[in-house]
Amino acid sequence: MNSRDSEHMIAELNRKEPYELTTTLAEADLIIINTCSVREKPVAKLFSEIGVFKKRRKDGAKIGVCGCTASHLGKDIIKRAPVVDFVLGARNVSKINDVVDTKHAVEISTDYDESSYDFAEYRSNSLKAMVNISIGCDKSCSFCIVPATRGDEISIPSTLIVGEIAKAVKGGAKEVMLLGQNVNNYGRRFGSDDEKCDFVELLRKISSIDGLERIRFTSPHPLHMDDKFLEEFASNPKICKQIHVPLQSGSTSLLKEMKRGYSKEWFLDRCRKIRELAPDASISTDIIVGFPGESDDDFEETIDVLERVRFEQLFSFKYSPRPHTPAAEYQNQVDPTVASERLSRLQARHTEILDEIMDAQLGTIHQVYFDELKPNGRIAGRSDDGKLVFVEGSEELLSQIVPVKISKASRGALDGIVVDHP
Ligand code: SAH
């Protein structure tokens, strides 16, 4: 989501005057730090990065802090680091041109409605498009700062989404990644009362775009994984068979404390349904360990879900207390050493599972969409189920979807040989 926000800011800046991206800091006239604040670490990193940029920047180069940390710290960022020229919240990226030339401007309102804003076009990779389908988040997970930094959830009108994707397809994209905090809650609220469209209807509209071959989305919420949605996921040939199902914890009582709205049984039942309808789909997840009150038994429930579902990708985090969240005030915080041990155990077991999943790919054939040239005559792409695949090849494979036979498997990626290329 932050990557897409960065693209939006670049596009908007270019409406006013031409900017070019640079990887050489000393060349930059404008430095934008687009921040996250889901965990505490990135916040600390922000101020050390500002210090580095202050020292090494070109004379007179401006520094802007954007994104979720900008939303929650606001003008305190300028107080602490007066070298910062402007602060722009995660919900205000469309206002970049209003702040870029105003010394110490701060735009962070979380009730600002960007849902029908028609952003200018900029894509870092023209072969695959990221497209927002909603902004904000309506959940109240007790650990999560996102609703406080991105505001209430509003769906973007389907006509805007379809138009944006059609434009990206004309520009060469065969794949789209739909973005939102809870994509399968799409359509619950729009900026205007006339709009009506749910996520399944949106997926159908998007699939009818000529030239678009692949649809991915992130993140769906387990609570909204009803049968209608999972049936569309499984049966629509344009929808890639890769799904993120963020668990957070395997303990029903902890899920209740987290205010996730589902139980361990519901989560397992939804994963069972995915396997029943789409046996080849890969399932990934997010897990937090060391949430306040997590006992050894609670943690065992999480390990149990890992054993049963065998997630292909696991994003796992040690609980980090965040401002504006109820869980930060809970008295039963878990000892950080215990949380670290649990995290290591979870990750070690997941690594074994991942190795087994990847080894089983040897000799299989995947349809790979090649979207990135690599050094040393290699080219990279993704299989339908989201695996990173490398082959020997050059430009002529770029933007093609071709069958690849897997010849080597490692933890993060697969190597293969194109088997049937015209
Ligand atoms: N909307 C998504 C969450 C986006 S944040 C959802 O509901 O699933 C991405 C991930 O960061 C979360 O899924 C969670 O696993 C992790 N996370 C959020 N808050 C956290 C915190 N306070 N400490 C540790 N991890 C956290």
Coordinates of C-alpha atoms and ligand atoms in Angstrom, one line a residue:
M1 CA 0.0 0.0 0.0
N2 CA 2.9 2.3 0.8
S3 CA 4.5 1.5 -2.6
R4 CA 1.3 2.5 -4.3
D5 CA 1.1 5.7 -2.2
S6 CA 4.6 6.6 -3.3
E7 CA 3.6 6.1 -7.0
H8 CA 0.6 8.4 -6.4
M9 CA 2.8 11.1 -4.9
I10 CA 5.3 10.9 -7.8
A11 CA 2.4 11.1 -10.3
E12 CA 0.9 14.1 -8.6
L13 CA 4.2 15.9 -8.3
N14 CA 4.7 15.4 -12.0
R15 CA 1.4 17.2 -12.8
K16 CA 3.1 20.4 -11.5
E17 CA 6.7 20.0 -12.6
P18 CA 8.7 17.2 -14.0
Y19 CA 10.6 15.1 -11.4
E20 CA 13.0 12.2 -12.1
L21 CA 13.7 9.5 -9.6
T22 CA 17.3 9.2 -8.5
T23 CA 19.2 6.6 -6.5
T24 CA 22.0 9.1 -5.8
L25 CA 21.1 11.0 -2.6
A26 CA 23.4 14.0 -3.4
E27 CA 21.5 14.6 -6.6
A28 CA 18.0 14.8 -5.1
D29 CA 16.2 18.1 -4.9
L30 CA 13.3 16.5 -2.9
I31 CA 13.6 13.6 -0.5
I32 CA 10.4 11.9 0.5
I33 CA 10.4 9.4 3.4
N34 CA 7.2 7.3 3.1
T35 CA 6.8 5.7 6.5
C36 CA 5.0 2.8 8.2
S37 CA 4.0 2.7 11.8
V38 CA 2.5 -0.7 12.3
R39 CA 5.5 -1.6 14.6
E40 CA 7.7 0.6 16.7
K41 CA 11.0 0.0 14.8
P42 CA 10.2 2.0 11.7
V43 CA 9.4 5.0 13.8
A44 CA 12.9 5.0 15.5
K45 CA 14.5 4.4 12.1
L46 CA 12.7 7.5 10.7
F47 CA 14.6 9.9 12.9
S48 CA 18.0 8.3 12.2
E49 CA 17.3 8.5 8.5
I50 CA 16.4 12.1 8.7
G51 CA 19.8 12.7 10.4
V52 CA 21.6 10.9 7.5
F53 CA 19.6 12.8 4.9
K54 CA 20.3 16.1 6.7
K55 CA 24.0 15.5 6.5
R56 CA 24.3 14.1 3.0
R57 CA 21.7 15.9 1.0
K58 CA 22.4 18.4 -1.7
D59 CA 22.3 22.1 -0.5
G60 CA 18.7 23.2 -0.3
A61 CA 17.2 19.8 -0.9
K62 CA 13.8 19.5 0.8
I63 CA 12.8 16.6 3.1
G64 CA 9.2 15.4 3.4
V65 CA 7.9 12.8 5.8
C66 CA 4.8 11.0 4.6
G67 CA 2.7 7.9 5.4
C68 CA 1.4 6.5 8.7
T69 CA 4.1 7.8 11.0
A70 CA 3.5 11.2 9.6
S71 CA -0.3 10.7 10.4
H72 CA 0.3 9.8 14.0
L73 CA 3.2 12.1 14.9
G74 CA 2.1 15.1 12.8
K75 CA 3.8 18.3 13.7
D76 CA 5.9 16.6 16.4
I77 CA 8.1 15.4 13.6
I78 CA 9.0 19.0 12.8
K79 CA 9.5 19.8 16.5
R80 CA 11.9 17.0 16.9
A81 CA 13.6 17.4 13.5
P82 CA 13.1 21.0 12.2
V83 CA 15.1 20.1 9.1
V84 CA 11.9 18.4 7.8
D85 CA 10.1 20.7 5.4
F86 CA 6.6 19.1 5.3
V87 CA 4.6 16.3 6.8
L88 CA 1.9 14.5 4.8
G89 CA -0.3 11.8 6.2
A90 CA -1.1 8.4 4.7
R91 CA -4.7 9.6 3.9
N92 CA -3.5 12.8 2.2
V93 CA -1.2 11.8 -0.6
S94 CA -3.3 13.6 -3.2
K95 CA -2.3 16.9 -1.4
I96 CA 1.4 16.5 -2.0
N97 CA 1.4 19.6 -4.3
D98 CA -0.2 21.7 -1.5
V99 CA 2.6 21.0 0.9
V100 CA 5.7 20.6 -1.1
D101 CA 6.4 24.3 -1.4
T102 CA 5.1 25.4 2.0
K103 CA 7.7 25.4 4.8
H104 CA 6.6 23.3 7.7
A105 CA 3.2 22.4 6.2
V106 CA 1.4 19.6 7.9
E107 CA -1.6 17.7 6.3
I108 CA -2.6 14.7 8.3
S109 CA -6.4 14.7 8.6
T110 CA -7.7 11.1 8.6
D111 CA -11.3 12.0 7.6
Y112 CA -10.2 13.4 4.3
D113 CA -12.0 11.6 1.5
E114 CA -9.6 10.5 -1.2
S115 CA -11.8 7.7 -2.5
S116 CA -12.9 9.4 -5.7
Y117 CA -9.7 11.3 -6.3
D118 CA -8.5 10.7 -9.9
F119 CA -4.7 10.4 -9.4
A120 CA -2.3 11.0 -12.3
E121 CA -0.6 8.0 -13.8
Y122 CA 2.8 6.7 -12.6
R123 CA 3.9 3.1 -12.3
S124 CA 7.3 1.8 -11.3
N125 CA 6.7 -1.4 -13.4
S126 CA 4.4 -1.0 -16.4
L127 CA 3.9 -4.8 -16.6
K128 CA 2.0 -5.1 -13.4
A129 CA -0.3 -2.5 -11.8
M130 CA -1.1 -1.9 -8.1
V131 CA -4.6 -0.4 -7.7
N132 CA -6.3 0.7 -4.5
I133 CA -9.9 -0.4 -4.2
S134 CA -10.5 1.1 -0.7
I135 CA -8.8 3.5 1.7
G136 CA -8.7 3.3 5.5
C137 CA -9.8 0.5 7.8
D138 CA -13.1 0.0 9.8
K139 CA -11.8 -2.7 12.1
S140 CA -10.8 -2.2 15.6
C141 CA -8.2 -4.9 16.2
S142 CA -6.8 -4.0 19.6
F143 CA -3.2 -4.2 18.5
C144 CA -3.4 -2.2 15.3
I145 CA -2.6 1.5 14.7
V146 CA -3.8 1.5 11.1
P147 CA -7.4 2.8 11.7
A148 CA -5.9 5.7 13.6
T149 CA -3.5 6.6 10.8
R150 CA -5.5 5.8 7.7
G151 CA -9.0 6.7 8.9
D152 CA -12.4 5.0 8.2
E153 CA -12.8 2.6 5.4
I154 CA -14.2 4.0 2.2
S155 CA -14.5 2.0 -1.1
I156 CA -13.4 3.6 -4.3
P157 CA -16.2 3.6 -7.0
S158 CA -15.9 0.6 -9.3
T159 CA -16.0 2.7 -12.4
L160 CA -12.8 4.5 -11.3
I161 CA -11.1 1.2 -10.5
V162 CA -12.1 -0.4 -13.8
G163 CA -11.0 2.7 -15.7
E164 CA -7.6 2.8 -14.0
I165 CA -7.0 -0.9 -14.6
A166 CA -8.0 -0.5 -18.3
K167 CA -5.5 2.3 -18.7
A168 CA -2.7 0.2 -17.1
V169 CA -3.5 -2.7 -19.4
K170 CA -3.2 -0.3 -22.4
G171 CA 0.2 0.6 -21.0
G172 CA 1.3 -3.0 -21.0
A173 CA 0.1 -4.5 -17.6
K174 CA -1.3 -8.0 -17.8
E175 CA -1.5 -8.3 -14.0
V176 CA -3.2 -6.2 -11.4
M177 CA -2.8 -6.2 -7.6
L178 CA -5.9 -4.9 -5.9
L179 CA -5.0 -3.2 -2.6
G180 CA -7.0 -2.5 0.6
Q181 CA -6.9 -3.2 4.3
N182 CA -9.8 -5.6 4.0
V183 CA -10.4 -6.1 0.3
N184 CA -13.2 -8.6 0.7
N185 CA -15.2 -6.0 2.7
Y186 CA -15.3 -3.9 -0.5
G187 CA -18.5 -2.1 -1.0
R188 CA -19.6 -1.6 2.6
R189 CA -19.4 2.2 2.3
F190 CA -18.8 4.5 -0.6
G191 CA -18.3 8.3 -0.6
S192 CA -21.6 8.6 -2.4
D193 CA -24.9 6.7 -1.6
D194 CA -25.6 5.9 -5.2
E195 CA -22.7 3.4 -5.5
K196 CA -23.5 -0.3 -5.1
C197 CA -21.0 -3.1 -5.8
D198 CA -19.6 -5.8 -3.6
F199 CA -16.1 -7.5 -3.9
V200 CA -17.3 -10.4 -6.0
E201 CA -19.1 -8.1 -8.4
L202 CA -16.0 -5.9 -8.6
L203 CA -13.9 -9.0 -9.4
R204 CA -16.2 -9.9 -12.2
K205 CA -16.2 -6.4 -13.6
I206 CA -12.4 -6.4 -13.5
S207 CA -12.1 -9.8 -15.1
S208 CA -14.0 -8.6 -18.1
I209 CA -11.3 -6.1 -19.0
D210 CA -9.7 -7.3 -22.3
G211 CA -6.0 -7.9 -22.2
L212 CA -5.9 -8.3 -18.4
E213 CA -4.8 -11.8 -17.6
R214 CA -4.1 -12.0 -13.9
I215 CA -5.8 -10.6 -10.8
R216 CA -4.3 -10.6 -7.3
F217 CA -5.5 -8.9 -4.1
T218 CA -4.3 -8.2 -0.6
S219 CA -5.4 -8.3 2.1
P220 CA -8.6 -10.1 2.5
H221 CA -10.0 -10.5 6.1
P222 CA -10.8 -14.1 7.3
L223 CA -14.1 -12.9 8.8
H224 CA -15.4 -11.9 5.4
M225 CA -14.4 -15.1 3.6
D226 CA -17.9 -16.3 2.9
D227 CA -18.6 -19.1 0.4
K228 CA -19.6 -16.7 -2.4
F229 CA -16.2 -15.0 -2.2
L230 CA -14.3 -18.3 -2.0
E231 CA -16.3 -19.8 -4.9
E232 CA -15.4 -16.7 -7.1
F233 CA -11.8 -17.0 -6.0
A234 CA -11.7 -20.6 -7.0
S235 CA -13.7 -20.5 -10.2
N236 CA -12.6 -17.3 -11.9
P237 CA -9.7 -18.2 -14.2
K238 CA -8.2 -14.7 -14.1
I239 CA -7.9 -14.7 -10.3
C240 CA -4.5 -16.1 -9.3
K241 CA -4.6 -19.0 -6.9
Q242 CA -2.7 -17.3 -4.1
I243 CA -4.5 -16.0 -1.0
H244 CA -3.4 -14.3 2.1
V245 CA -5.4 -15.3 5.2
P246 CA -4.1 -13.3 8.1
L247 CA -4.4 -15.5 11.2
Q248 CA -2.7 -13.3 14.0
S249 CA -3.2 -16.1 16.6
G250 CA -4.5 -19.6 16.7
S251 CA -6.1 -19.2 20.1
T252 CA -9.8 -18.4 20.1
S253 CA -9.6 -16.6 23.4
L254 CA -6.7 -14.4 22.2
L255 CA -8.5 -13.7 18.9
K256 CA -11.3 -12.4 21.1
E257 CA -8.9 -10.1 23.0
M258 CA -7.5 -9.0 19.6
K259 CA -11.1 -8.2 18.5
R260 CA -10.6 -10.1 15.2
G261 CA -14.2 -11.3 15.0
Y262 CA -13.5 -15.0 14.2
S263 CA -12.5 -18.2 16.1
K264 CA -9.7 -20.7 15.4
E265 CA -12.5 -23.1 14.1
W266 CA -13.8 -20.5 11.6
F267 CA -10.3 -19.8 10.4
L268 CA -9.5 -23.5 9.9
D269 CA -12.9 -24.1 8.2
R270 CA -12.2 -21.3 5.7
C271 CA -8.8 -22.7 4.9
R272 CA -10.4 -26.2 4.5
K273 CA -12.9 -24.6 2.1
I274 CA -10.1 -22.9 0.1
R275 CA -8.3 -26.3 -0.2
E276 CA -11.6 -28.0 -1.2
L277 CA -12.4 -25.5 -4.0
A278 CA -8.9 -24.6 -5.1
P279 CA -6.5 -27.5 -4.1
D280 CA -3.5 -25.9 -5.8
A281 CA -3.9 -22.5 -4.1
S282 CA -1.1 -21.2 -1.9
I283 CA -2.1 -19.8 1.4
S284 CA 0.0 -17.2 3.3
T285 CA -0.6 -15.6 6.6
D286 CA 0.4 -13.0 9.2
I287 CA 1.0 -14.1 12.9
I288 CA 1.7 -12.0 16.0
V289 CA 3.4 -13.7 18.9
G290 CA 3.6 -12.3 22.4
F291 CA 0.3 -10.5 22.3
P292 CA -0.6 -9.4 25.9
G293 CA -1.8 -12.4 27.9
E294 CA -0.5 -15.1 25.4
S295 CA 0.1 -18.3 27.4
D296 CA 2.1 -21.3 26.4
D297 CA -1.2 -23.0 25.5
D298 CA -2.3 -20.1 23.4
F299 CA 0.9 -20.3 21.5
E300 CA 0.5 -24.0 21.0
E301 CA -2.8 -23.3 19.3
T302 CA -1.0 -21.1 16.8
I303 CA 1.6 -23.8 16.1
D304 CA -1.4 -26.2 15.7
V305 CA -2.9 -24.0 12.9
L306 CA 0.5 -23.8 11.2
E307 CA 0.8 -27.6 11.2
R308 CA -2.7 -28.0 9.8
V309 CA -2.7 -25.3 7.1
R310 CA 1.0 -25.4 6.3
F311 CA 1.2 -21.8 5.1
E312 CA 3.5 -21.2 2.2
Q313 CA 4.5 -17.7 3.3
L314 CA 4.5 -16.6 6.8
F315 CA 4.9 -13.0 7.9
S316 CA 5.5 -13.2 11.7
F317 CA 6.0 -10.5 14.2
K318 CA 6.7 -10.0 17.8
Y319 CA 3.9 -7.9 19.3
S320 CA 4.8 -4.2 19.4
P321 CA 2.7 -1.9 21.7
R322 CA 1.4 1.0 19.6
P323 CA -0.1 4.4 20.6
H324 CA -3.8 4.8 20.1
T325 CA -4.4 1.1 20.6
P326 CA -6.2 -0.6 23.6
A327 CA -3.7 -3.5 23.8
A328 CA -0.8 -1.2 24.6
E329 CA -2.6 -0.4 27.9
Y330 CA -3.1 -4.1 28.9
Q331 CA -1.4 -5.0 32.1
N332 CA -0.5 -8.5 31.1
Q333 CA 2.3 -7.8 28.6
V334 CA 4.4 -10.9 27.7
D335 CA 8.1 -11.0 28.7
P336 CA 10.0 -10.0 25.5
T337 CA 12.4 -13.0 25.9
V338 CA 9.5 -15.4 25.9
A339 CA 8.1 -13.7 22.9
S340 CA 11.4 -13.9 21.1
E341 CA 11.7 -17.6 21.8
R342 CA 8.2 -18.2 20.5
L343 CA 8.9 -16.3 17.4
S344 CA 12.1 -18.3 16.7
R345 CA 10.3 -21.6 17.2
L346 CA 7.4 -20.5 14.9
Q347 CA 9.8 -19.4 12.2
A348 CA 12.0 -22.5 12.5
R349 CA 9.0 -24.8 12.1
H350 CA 7.7 -22.7 9.2
T351 CA 11.0 -22.9 7.4
E352 CA 10.9 -26.7 7.5
I353 CA 7.4 -26.7 6.0
L354 CA 8.4 -24.2 3.3
D355 CA 11.4 -26.3 2.4
E356 CA 9.1 -29.3 1.9
I357 CA 6.6 -27.2 -0.2
M358 CA 9.4 -25.9 -2.4
D359 CA 11.2 -29.3 -2.8
A360 CA 7.9 -30.7 -4.0
Q361 CA 8.0 -28.3 -7.0
L362 CA 10.9 -30.0 -8.7
G363 CA 9.8 -31.3 -12.1
T364 CA 6.4 -29.5 -12.0
I365 CA 5.3 -27.0 -14.6
H366 CA 4.2 -23.5 -13.7
Q367 CA 2.7 -20.7 -15.9
V368 CA 5.0 -17.8 -15.2
Y369 CA 4.4 -14.2 -16.0
F370 CA 7.9 -12.6 -16.6
D371 CA 8.0 -9.0 -15.4
E372 CA 11.6 -8.3 -14.4
L373 CA 15.0 -8.5 -16.1
K374 CA 17.8 -9.5 -13.7
P375 CA 21.6 -9.3 -14.1
N376 CA 23.6 -12.2 -15.7
G377 CA 21.1 -13.0 -18.4
R378 CA 18.3 -14.0 -16.0
I379 CA 14.7 -13.0 -15.9
A380 CA 12.2 -13.3 -13.1
G381 CA 8.5 -13.8 -12.8
R382 CA 5.7 -15.2 -10.7
S383 CA 3.8 -18.4 -11.0
D384 CA 0.0 -18.2 -10.8
D385 CA 0.2 -19.3 -7.2
G386 CA 2.7 -16.5 -6.4
K387 CA 6.1 -18.3 -6.4
L388 CA 9.1 -16.4 -7.6
V389 CA 10.7 -18.1 -10.6
F390 CA 13.9 -17.4 -12.5
V391 CA 15.0 -18.6 -15.9
E392 CA 17.9 -17.9 -18.3
G393 CA 16.4 -15.4 -20.7
S394 CA 16.3 -11.9 -22.1
E395 CA 13.9 -9.2 -23.1
E396 CA 11.9 -11.3 -25.4
L397 CA 10.4 -13.2 -22.5
L398 CA 9.3 -10.0 -20.7
S399 CA 5.5 -9.5 -20.5
Q400 CA 4.9 -13.1 -21.6
I401 CA 3.1 -15.9 -19.6
V402 CA 4.9 -19.1 -20.5
P403 CA 5.2 -22.7 -19.1
V404 CA 8.3 -23.3 -17.0
K405 CA 9.6 -26.6 -15.7
I406 CA 11.1 -26.3 -12.3
S407 CA 14.7 -27.6 -12.1
K408 CA 15.9 -26.2 -8.8
A409 CA 14.2 -25.3 -5.6
S410 CA 15.4 -23.1 -2.8
R411 CA 13.6 -21.4 0.1
G412 CA 12.8 -18.1 -1.5
A413 CA 12.6 -19.0 -5.2
L414 CA 12.5 -21.6 -8.0
D415 CA 14.8 -22.0 -11.0
G416 CA 13.4 -23.4 -14.2
I417 CA 13.5 -23.9 -18.0
V418 CA 11.0 -22.6 -20.4
V419 CA 9.4 -25.7 -21.9
D420 CA 7.1 -24.6 -24.7
H421 CA 7.8 -21.2 -25.9
P422 CA 7.0 -20.1 -29.5
Ligands
SAH1 N1 -5.5 -5.1 7.5 C1 -4.6 -6.2 7.7 C2 -3.4 -5.8 8.6 C3 -2.4 -4.8 8.0 S1 -1.0 -4.6 9.1 C4 -5.3 -7.3 8.5 O1 -6.3 -7.1 9.2 O2 -4.9 -8.5 8.4 C5 0.0 -6.0 8.6 C6 0.3 -6.9 9.7 O3 1.1 -6.3 10.7 C7 -0.8 -7.5 10.5 O4 -1.5 -8.5 9.8 C8 -0.2 -7.9 11.8 O5 0.2 -9.3 11.7 C9 1.0 -7.0 12.0 N2 0.8 -6.1 13.0 C10 -0.2 -5.1 13.2 N3 -0.1 -4.4 14.3 C11 1.0 -5.0 15.0 C12 1.6 -4.8 16.3 N4 1.1 -3.9 17.1 N5 2.6 -5.6 16.6 C13 3.1 -6.5 15.8 N6 2.6 -6.8 14.6 C14 1.5 -6.0 14.2

